[in-house]
mmCIF file of C-alpha atoms in Angstrom:
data_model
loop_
_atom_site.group_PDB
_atom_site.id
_atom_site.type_symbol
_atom_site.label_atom_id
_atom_site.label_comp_id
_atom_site.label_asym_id
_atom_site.label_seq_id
_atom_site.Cartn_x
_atom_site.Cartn_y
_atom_site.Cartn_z
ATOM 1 C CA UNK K 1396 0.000 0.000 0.000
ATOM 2 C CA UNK K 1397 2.866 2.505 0.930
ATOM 3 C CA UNK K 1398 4.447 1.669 -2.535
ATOM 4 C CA UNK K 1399 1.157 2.569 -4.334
ATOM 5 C CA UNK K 1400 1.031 5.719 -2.500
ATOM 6 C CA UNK K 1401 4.105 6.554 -3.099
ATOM 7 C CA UNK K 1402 4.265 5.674 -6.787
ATOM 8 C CA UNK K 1403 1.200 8.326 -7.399
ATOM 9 C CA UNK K 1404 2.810 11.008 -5.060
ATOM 10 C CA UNK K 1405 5.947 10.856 -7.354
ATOM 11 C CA UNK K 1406 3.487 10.961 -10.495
ATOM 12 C CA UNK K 1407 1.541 13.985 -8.398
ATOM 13 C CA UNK K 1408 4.257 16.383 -8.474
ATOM 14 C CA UNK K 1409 5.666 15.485 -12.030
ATOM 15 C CA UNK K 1410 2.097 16.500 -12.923
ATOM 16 C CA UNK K 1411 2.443 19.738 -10.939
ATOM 17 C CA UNK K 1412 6.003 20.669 -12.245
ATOM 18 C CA UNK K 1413 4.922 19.905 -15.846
ATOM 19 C CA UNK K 1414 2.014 22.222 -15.222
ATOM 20 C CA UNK K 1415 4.509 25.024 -13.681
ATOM 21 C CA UNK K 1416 6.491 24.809 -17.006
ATOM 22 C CA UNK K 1417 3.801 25.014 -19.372
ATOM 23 C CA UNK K 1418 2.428 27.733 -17.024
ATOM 24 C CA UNK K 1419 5.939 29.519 -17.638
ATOM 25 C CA UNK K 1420 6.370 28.601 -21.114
ATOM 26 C CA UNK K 1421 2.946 30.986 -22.109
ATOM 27 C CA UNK K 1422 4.086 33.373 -19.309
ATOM 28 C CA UNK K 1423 6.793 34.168 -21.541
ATOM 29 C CA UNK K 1424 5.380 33.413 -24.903
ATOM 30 C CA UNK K 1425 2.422 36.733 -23.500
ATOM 31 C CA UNK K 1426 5.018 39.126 -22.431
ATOM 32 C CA UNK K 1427 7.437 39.196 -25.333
ATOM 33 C CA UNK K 1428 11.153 40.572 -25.976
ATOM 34 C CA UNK K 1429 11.902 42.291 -22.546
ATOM 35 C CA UNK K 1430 14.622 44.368 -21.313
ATOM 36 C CA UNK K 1431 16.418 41.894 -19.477
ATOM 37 C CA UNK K 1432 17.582 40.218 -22.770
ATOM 38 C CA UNK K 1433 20.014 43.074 -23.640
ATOM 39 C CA UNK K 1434 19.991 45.500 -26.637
ATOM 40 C CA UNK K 1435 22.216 43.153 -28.924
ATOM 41 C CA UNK K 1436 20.732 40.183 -30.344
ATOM 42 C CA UNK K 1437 17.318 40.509 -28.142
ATOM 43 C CA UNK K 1438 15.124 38.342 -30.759
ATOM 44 C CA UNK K 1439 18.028 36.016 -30.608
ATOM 45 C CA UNK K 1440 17.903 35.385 -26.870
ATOM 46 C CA UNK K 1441 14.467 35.107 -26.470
ATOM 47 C CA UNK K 1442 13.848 32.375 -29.083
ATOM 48 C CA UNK K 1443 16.514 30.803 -27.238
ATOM 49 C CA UNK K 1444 14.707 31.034 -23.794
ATOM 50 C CA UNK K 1445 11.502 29.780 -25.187
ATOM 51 C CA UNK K 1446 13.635 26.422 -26.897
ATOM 52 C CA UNK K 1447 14.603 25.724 -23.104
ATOM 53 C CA UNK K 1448 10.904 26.378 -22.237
ATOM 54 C CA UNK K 1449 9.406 23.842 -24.937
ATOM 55 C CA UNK K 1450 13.018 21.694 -23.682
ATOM 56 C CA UNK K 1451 11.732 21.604 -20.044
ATOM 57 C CA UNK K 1452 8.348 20.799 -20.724
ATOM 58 C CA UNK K 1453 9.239 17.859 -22.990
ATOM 59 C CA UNK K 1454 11.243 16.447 -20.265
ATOM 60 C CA UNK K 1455 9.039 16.875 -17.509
ATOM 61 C CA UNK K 1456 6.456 15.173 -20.181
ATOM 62 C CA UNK K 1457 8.446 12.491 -20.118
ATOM 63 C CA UNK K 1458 8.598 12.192 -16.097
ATOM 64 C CA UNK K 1459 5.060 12.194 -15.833
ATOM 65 C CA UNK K 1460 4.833 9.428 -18.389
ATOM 66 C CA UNK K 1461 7.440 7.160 -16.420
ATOM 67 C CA UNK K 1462 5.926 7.847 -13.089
ATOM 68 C CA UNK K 1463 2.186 6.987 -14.342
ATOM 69 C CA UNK K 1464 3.900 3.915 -15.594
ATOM 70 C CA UNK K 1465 4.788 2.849 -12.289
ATOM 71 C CA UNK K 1466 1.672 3.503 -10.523
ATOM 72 C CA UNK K 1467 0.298 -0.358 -9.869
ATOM 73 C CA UNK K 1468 -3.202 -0.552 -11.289
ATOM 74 C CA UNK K 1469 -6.151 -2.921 -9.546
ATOM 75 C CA UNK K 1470 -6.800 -6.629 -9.826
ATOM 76 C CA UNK K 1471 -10.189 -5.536 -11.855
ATOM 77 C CA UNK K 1472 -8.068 -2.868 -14.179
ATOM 78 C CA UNK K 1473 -10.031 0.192 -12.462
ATOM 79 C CA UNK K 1474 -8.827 3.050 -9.851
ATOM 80 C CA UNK K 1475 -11.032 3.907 -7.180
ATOM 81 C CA UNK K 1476 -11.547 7.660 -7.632
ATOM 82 C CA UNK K 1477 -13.946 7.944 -4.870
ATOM 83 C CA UNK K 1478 -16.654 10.436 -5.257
ATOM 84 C CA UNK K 1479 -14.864 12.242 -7.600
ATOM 85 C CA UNK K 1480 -16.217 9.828 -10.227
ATOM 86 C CA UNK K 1481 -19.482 11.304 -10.379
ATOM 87 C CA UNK K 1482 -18.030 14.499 -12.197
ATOM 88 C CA UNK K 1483 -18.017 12.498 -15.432
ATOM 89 C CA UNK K 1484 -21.499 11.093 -15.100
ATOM 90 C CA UNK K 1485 -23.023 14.432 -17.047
ATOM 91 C CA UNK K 1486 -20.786 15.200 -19.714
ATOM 92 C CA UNK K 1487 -23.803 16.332 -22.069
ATOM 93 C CA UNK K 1488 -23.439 19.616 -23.550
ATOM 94 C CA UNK K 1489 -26.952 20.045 -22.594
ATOM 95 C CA UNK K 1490 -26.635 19.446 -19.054
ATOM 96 C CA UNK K 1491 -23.780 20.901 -18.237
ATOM 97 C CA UNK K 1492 -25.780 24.527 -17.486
ATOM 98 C CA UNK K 1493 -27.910 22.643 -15.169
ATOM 99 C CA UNK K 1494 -26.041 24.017 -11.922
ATOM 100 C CA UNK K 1495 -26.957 27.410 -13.327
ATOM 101 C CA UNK K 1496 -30.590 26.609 -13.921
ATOM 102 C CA UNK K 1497 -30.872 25.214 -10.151
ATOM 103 C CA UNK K 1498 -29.599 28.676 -8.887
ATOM 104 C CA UNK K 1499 -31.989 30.469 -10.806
ATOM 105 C CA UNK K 1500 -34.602 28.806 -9.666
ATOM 106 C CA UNK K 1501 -33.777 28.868 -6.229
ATOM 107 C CA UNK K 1502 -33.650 32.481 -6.505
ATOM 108 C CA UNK K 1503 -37.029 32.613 -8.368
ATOM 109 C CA UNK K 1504 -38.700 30.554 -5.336
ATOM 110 C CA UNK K 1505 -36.958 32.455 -2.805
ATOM 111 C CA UNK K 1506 -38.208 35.475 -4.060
ATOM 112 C CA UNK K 1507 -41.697 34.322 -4.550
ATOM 113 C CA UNK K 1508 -41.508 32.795 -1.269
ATOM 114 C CA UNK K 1509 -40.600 36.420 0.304
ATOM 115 C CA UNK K 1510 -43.741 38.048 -2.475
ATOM 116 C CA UNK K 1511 -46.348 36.000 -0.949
ATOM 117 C CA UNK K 1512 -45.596 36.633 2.890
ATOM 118 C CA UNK K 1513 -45.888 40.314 1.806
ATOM 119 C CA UNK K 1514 -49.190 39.769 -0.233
ATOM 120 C CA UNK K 1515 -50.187 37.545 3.197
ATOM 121 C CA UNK K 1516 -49.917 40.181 5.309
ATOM 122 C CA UNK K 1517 -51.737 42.723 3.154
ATOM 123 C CA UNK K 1518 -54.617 40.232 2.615
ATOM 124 C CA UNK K 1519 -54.665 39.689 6.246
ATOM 125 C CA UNK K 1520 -55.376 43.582 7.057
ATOM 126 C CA UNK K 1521 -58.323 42.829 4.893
ATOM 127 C CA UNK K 1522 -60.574 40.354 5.540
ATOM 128 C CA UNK K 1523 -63.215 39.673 3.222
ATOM 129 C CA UNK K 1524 -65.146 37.257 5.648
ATOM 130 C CA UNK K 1525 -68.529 39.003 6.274
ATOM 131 C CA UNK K 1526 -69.706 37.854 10.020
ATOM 132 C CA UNK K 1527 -68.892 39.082 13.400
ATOM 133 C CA UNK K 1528 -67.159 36.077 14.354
ATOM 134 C CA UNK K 1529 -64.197 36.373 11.969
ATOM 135 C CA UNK K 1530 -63.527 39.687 12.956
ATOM 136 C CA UNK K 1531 -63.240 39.212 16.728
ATOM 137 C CA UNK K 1532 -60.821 36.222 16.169
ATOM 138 C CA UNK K 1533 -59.010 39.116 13.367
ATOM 139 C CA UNK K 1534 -58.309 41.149 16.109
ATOM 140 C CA UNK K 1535 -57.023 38.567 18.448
ATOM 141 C CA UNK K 1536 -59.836 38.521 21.252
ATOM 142 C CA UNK K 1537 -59.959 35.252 22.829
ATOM 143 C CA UNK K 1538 -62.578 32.638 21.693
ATOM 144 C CA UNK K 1539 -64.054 31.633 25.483
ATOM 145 C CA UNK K 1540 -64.030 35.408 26.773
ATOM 146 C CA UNK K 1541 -65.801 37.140 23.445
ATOM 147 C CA UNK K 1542 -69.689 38.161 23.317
ATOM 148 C CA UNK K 1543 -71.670 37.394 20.742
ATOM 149 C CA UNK K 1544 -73.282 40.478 19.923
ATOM 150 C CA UNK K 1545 -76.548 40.653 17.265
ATOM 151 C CA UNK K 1546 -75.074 40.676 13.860
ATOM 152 C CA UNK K 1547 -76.043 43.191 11.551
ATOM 153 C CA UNK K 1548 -78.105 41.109 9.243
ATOM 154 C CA UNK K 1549 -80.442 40.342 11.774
ATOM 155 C CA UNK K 1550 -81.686 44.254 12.726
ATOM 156 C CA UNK K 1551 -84.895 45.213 11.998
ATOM 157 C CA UNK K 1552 -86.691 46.755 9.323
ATOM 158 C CA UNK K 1553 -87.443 49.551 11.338
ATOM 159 C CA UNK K 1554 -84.047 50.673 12.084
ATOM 160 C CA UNK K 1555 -83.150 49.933 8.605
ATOM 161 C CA UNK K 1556 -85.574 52.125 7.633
ATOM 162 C CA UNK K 1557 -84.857 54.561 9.986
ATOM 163 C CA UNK K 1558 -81.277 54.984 8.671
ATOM 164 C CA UNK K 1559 -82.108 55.058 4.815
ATOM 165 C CA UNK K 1560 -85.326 57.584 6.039
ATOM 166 C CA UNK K 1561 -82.317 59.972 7.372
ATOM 167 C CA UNK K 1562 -80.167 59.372 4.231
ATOM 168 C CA UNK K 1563 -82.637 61.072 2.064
ATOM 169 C CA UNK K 1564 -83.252 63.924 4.171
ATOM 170 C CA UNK K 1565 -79.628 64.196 3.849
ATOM 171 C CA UNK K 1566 -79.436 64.810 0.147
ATOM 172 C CA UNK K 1567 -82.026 66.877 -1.917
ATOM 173 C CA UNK K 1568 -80.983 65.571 -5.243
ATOM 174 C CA UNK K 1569 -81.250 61.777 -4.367
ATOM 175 C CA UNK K 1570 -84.968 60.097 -4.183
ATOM 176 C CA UNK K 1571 -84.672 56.929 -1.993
ATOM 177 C CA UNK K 1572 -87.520 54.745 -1.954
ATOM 178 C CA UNK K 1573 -88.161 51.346 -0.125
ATOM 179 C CA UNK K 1574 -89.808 48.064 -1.052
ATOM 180 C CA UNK K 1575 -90.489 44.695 0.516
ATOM 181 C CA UNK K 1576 -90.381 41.849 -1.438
ATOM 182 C CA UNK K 1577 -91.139 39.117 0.230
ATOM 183 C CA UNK K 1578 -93.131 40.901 3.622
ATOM 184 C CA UNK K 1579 -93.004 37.658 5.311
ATOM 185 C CA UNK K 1580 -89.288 37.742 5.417
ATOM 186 C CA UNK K 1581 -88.758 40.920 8.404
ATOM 187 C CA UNK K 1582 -85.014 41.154 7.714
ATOM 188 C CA UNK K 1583 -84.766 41.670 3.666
ATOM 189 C CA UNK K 1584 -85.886 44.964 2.286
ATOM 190 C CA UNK K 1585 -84.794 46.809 -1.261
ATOM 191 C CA UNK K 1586 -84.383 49.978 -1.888
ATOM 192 C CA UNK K 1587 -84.572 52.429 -5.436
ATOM 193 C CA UNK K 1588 -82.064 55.314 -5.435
ATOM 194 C CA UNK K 1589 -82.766 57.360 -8.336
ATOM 195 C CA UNK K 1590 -79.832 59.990 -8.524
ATOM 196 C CA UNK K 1591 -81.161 63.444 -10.168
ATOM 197 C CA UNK K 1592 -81.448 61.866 -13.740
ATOM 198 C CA UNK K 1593 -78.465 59.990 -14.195
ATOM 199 C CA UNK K 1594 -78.630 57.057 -13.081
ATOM 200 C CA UNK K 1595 -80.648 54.283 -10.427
ATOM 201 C CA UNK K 1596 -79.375 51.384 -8.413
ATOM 202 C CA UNK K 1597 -81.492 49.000 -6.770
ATOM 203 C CA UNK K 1598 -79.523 47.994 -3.675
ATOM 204 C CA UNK K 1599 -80.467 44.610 -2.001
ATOM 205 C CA UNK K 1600 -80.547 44.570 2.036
ATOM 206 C CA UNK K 1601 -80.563 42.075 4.945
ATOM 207 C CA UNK K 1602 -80.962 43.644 7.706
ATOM 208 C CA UNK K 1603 -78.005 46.412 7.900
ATOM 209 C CA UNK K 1604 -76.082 44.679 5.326
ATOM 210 C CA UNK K 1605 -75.823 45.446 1.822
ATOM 211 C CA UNK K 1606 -76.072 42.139 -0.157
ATOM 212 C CA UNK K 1607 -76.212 43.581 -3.976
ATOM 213 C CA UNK K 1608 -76.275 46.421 -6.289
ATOM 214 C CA UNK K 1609 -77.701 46.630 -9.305
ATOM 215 C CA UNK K 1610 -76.717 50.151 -11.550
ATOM 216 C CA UNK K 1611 -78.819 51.317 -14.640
ATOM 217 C CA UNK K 1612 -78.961 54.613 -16.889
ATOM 218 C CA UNK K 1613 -82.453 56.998 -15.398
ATOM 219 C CA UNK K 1614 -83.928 55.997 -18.580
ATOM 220 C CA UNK K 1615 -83.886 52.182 -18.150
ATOM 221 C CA UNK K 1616 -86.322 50.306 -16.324
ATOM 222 C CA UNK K 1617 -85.808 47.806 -12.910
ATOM 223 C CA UNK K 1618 -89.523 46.051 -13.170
ATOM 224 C CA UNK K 1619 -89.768 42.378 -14.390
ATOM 225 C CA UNK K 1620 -92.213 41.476 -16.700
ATOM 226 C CA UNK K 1621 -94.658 40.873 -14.497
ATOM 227 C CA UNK K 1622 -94.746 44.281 -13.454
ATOM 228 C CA UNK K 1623 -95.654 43.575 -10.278
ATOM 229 C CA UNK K 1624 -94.623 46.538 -7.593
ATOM 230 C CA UNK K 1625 -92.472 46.274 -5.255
ATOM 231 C CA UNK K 1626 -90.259 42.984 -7.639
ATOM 232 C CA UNK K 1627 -87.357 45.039 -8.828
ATOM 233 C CA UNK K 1628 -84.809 43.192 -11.084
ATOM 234 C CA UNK K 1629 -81.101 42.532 -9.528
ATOM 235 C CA UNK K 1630 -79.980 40.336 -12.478
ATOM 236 C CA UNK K 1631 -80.359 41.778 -15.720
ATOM 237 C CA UNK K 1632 -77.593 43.962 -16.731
ATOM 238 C CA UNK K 1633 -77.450 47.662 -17.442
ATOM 239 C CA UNK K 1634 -77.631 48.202 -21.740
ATOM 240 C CA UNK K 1635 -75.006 50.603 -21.301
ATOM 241 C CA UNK K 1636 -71.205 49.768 -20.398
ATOM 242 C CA UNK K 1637 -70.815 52.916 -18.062
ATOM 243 C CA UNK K 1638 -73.237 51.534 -15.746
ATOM 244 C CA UNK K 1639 -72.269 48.130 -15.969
ATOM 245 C CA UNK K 1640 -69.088 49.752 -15.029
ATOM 246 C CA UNK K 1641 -70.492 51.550 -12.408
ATOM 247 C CA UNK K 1642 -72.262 48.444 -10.546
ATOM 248 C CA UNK K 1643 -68.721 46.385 -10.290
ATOM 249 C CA UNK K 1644 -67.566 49.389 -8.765
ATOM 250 C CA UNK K 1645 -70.406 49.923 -6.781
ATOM 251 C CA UNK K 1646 -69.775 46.549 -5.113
ATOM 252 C CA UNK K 1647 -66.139 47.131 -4.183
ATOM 253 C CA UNK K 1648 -67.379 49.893 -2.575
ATOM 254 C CA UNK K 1649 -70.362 47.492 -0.560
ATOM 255 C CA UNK K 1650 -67.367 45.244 0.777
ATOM 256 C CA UNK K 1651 -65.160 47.861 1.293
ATOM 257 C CA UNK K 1652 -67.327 50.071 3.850
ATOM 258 C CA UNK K 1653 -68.687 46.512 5.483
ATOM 259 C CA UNK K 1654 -68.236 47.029 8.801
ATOM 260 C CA UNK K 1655 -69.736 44.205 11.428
ATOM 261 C CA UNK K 1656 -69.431 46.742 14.437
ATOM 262 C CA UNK K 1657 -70.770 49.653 13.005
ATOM 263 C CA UNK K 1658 -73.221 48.642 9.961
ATOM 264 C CA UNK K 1659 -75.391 52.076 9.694
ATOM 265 C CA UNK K 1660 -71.970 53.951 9.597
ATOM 266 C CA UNK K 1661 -70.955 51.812 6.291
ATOM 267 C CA UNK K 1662 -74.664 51.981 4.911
ATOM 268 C CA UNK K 1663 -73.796 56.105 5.171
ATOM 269 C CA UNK K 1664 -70.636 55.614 3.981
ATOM 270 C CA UNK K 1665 -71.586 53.799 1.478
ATOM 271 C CA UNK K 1666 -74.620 56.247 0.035
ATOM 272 C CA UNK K 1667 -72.195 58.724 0.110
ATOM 273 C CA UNK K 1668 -69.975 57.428 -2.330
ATOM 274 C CA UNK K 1669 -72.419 57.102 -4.467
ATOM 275 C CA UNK K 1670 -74.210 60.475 -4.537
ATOM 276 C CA UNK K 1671 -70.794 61.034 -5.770
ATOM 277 C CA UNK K 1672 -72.243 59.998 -9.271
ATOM 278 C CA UNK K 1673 -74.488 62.517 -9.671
ATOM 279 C CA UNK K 1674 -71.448 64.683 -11.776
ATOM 280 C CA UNK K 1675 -70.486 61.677 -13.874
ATOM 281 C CA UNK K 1676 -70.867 63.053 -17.271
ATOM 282 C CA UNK K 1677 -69.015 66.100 -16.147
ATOM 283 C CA UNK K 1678 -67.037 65.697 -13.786
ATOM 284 C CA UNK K 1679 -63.245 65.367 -15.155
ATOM 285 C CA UNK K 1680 -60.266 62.694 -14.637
ATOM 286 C CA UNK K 1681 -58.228 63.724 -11.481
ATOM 287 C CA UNK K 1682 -55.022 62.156 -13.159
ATOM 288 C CA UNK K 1683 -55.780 62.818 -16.788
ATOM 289 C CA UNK K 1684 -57.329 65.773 -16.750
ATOM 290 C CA UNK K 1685 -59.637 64.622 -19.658
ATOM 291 C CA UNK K 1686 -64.101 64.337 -19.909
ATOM 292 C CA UNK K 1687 -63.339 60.880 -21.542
ATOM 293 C CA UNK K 1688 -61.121 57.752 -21.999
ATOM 294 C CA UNK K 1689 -62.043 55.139 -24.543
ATOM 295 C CA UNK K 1690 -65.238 56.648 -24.610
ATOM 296 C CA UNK K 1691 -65.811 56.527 -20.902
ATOM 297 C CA UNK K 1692 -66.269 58.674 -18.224
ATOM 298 C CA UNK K 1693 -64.367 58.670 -15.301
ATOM 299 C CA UNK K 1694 -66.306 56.060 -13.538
ATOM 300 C CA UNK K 1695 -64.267 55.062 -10.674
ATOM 301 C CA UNK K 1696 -64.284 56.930 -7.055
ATOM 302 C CA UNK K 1697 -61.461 56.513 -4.733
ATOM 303 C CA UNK K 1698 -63.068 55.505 -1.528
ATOM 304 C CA UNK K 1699 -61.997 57.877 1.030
ATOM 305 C CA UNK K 1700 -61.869 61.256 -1.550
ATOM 306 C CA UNK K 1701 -64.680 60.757 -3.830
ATOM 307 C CA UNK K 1702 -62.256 62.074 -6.444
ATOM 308 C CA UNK K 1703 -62.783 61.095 -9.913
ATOM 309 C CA UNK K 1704 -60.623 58.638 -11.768
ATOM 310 C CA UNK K 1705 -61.021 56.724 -15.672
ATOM 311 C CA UNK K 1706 -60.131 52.870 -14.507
ATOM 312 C CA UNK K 1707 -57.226 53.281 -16.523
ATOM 313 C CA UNK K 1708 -56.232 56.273 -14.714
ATOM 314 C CA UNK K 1709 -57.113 55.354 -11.010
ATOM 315 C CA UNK K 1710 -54.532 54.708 -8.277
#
């Protein structure tokens, strides 16, 4: 065993010496005629220095041939190289770039890994869960020590009415008017805003909660064909894109002013935005500055301004 290692230590450093020479030889061969070959005969010399380069190498060639020689090889005919014999197991030219590749992708997942915690915590400042339970465990309050306080679907009509009575007191240019469609049912109510003569929404309520809206041009009607009073239609949409426009918007705006604690403060909040309508057709882009975008109005509201915004233009 000590011969073996021996034998390949002796072929080791003829390997390193013949690398040292060629390593010199092109150190040489780069830099050129220099000043420490003289002024006479300078070509002379260093063709002469660069034969005892190639010289060198040859014989040092020649020592790492005899000392390979002598290394004794196996019963089986094959060195163990350890685990350096799985470098030659992908010798492909087209996976050769695959270490690359793996550190991209790391990257890439790292990154999205660090995107979605940061989308997670936005998401979790808004929760979209509409009941009074998922807000108190929200805000942390512990599960045996909370009170379950009436929800805001289940108020009466009377308050409900009582709150949409003061909302068009409120505002001269915006006719509210209520209907009951199904009178056995004490919790669901609808209600016609008609908005000077721009536009009407039929807004759906249970209880203090706003369920759906429904946007149409003044000129368009909400009956069904039955005609019957009081059965307003929630599911056919608006001829006009503007007001199709206008009811997607209008329910951001119902789940963004949902509040479980204070429902008649986001019913208010809510009517407010949209009185805000009743300049569409001439009110102006806050961004753009323009009347019209593609042929639309601004049509979009920013929820705490009221300022208007094209949905190409809004924040």
């Amino acid at each position: 065993m000590n011969v073996e290692l021996d034998a390949l230590n002796e072929a080791l450093k003829a390997v390193s010496s013949l690398r040292s020479c060629v390593g010199n030889f092109f150190l040489s061969l780069s830099q050129g005629v220099r000043s420490e070959h003289g002024e006479d005969h300078r070509e002379t010399k260093y063709i002469l220095e660069l034969q005892d380069l190639v010289a060198e190498i040859s014989s040092n060639m020649r020592k790492v041939e005899q000392t390979c020689s002598n290394i004794p090889l196996p019963p089986d005919g094959q060195i163990n190289l350890g685990n350096t014999a799985h470098l030659a197991h992908e010798t492909t030219q087209d996976r050769q770039a695959l270490y690359s590749e793996l550190v991209g992708s790391y990257k890439w997942t790292d990154k999205l890994h660090e995107i979605s915690n940061i989308t997670f915590g936005f998401l979790a400042q808004n929760v979209m869960k509409r009941s009074y339970n998922s807000y108190l465990n929200s805000s942390g309050m512990n599960a045996k020590r909370r009170r379950l306080t009436p929800s805001c679907h289940n108020m009466s009509i009377s308050s409900v009415e009582g709150v949409i009575t003061a909302i068009d007191r409120q505002y001269q240019d915006m006719n509210v008017n209520v209907y009951r469609p199904h009178p056995s049912n004490c919790h669901n109510l609808q209600i016609q805003v008609s908005l000077g003569r721009i536009l009407r929404a039929v807004i759906s309520f249970r209880g203090m909660m706003i369920e759906w809206v429904k946007v149409k041009a003044y000129n368009e009607e909400f009956q069904t064909d039955s005609g019957q009073l009081g059965q307003l239609d929630l599911w056919t949409n608006s001829r006009h894109h503007v007001f199709r426009k206008i009811t997607e918007n209008a329910n951001a705006a119902m789940l963004h002013f949902y509040s479980p604690t204070l429902p008649d403060l986001a019913v208010r909040s809510f009517m407010t935005w949209l009185h805000s309508f009743r300049s569409l057709f001439t009110d102006t882009c806050r961004r753009c500055g323009n009347h019209l975008l593609c042929a639309m109005p601004p049509t979009w509201r920013d929820f705490r301004t009221l300022e208007a915004f094209h949905e190409d233009c809004k924040p």
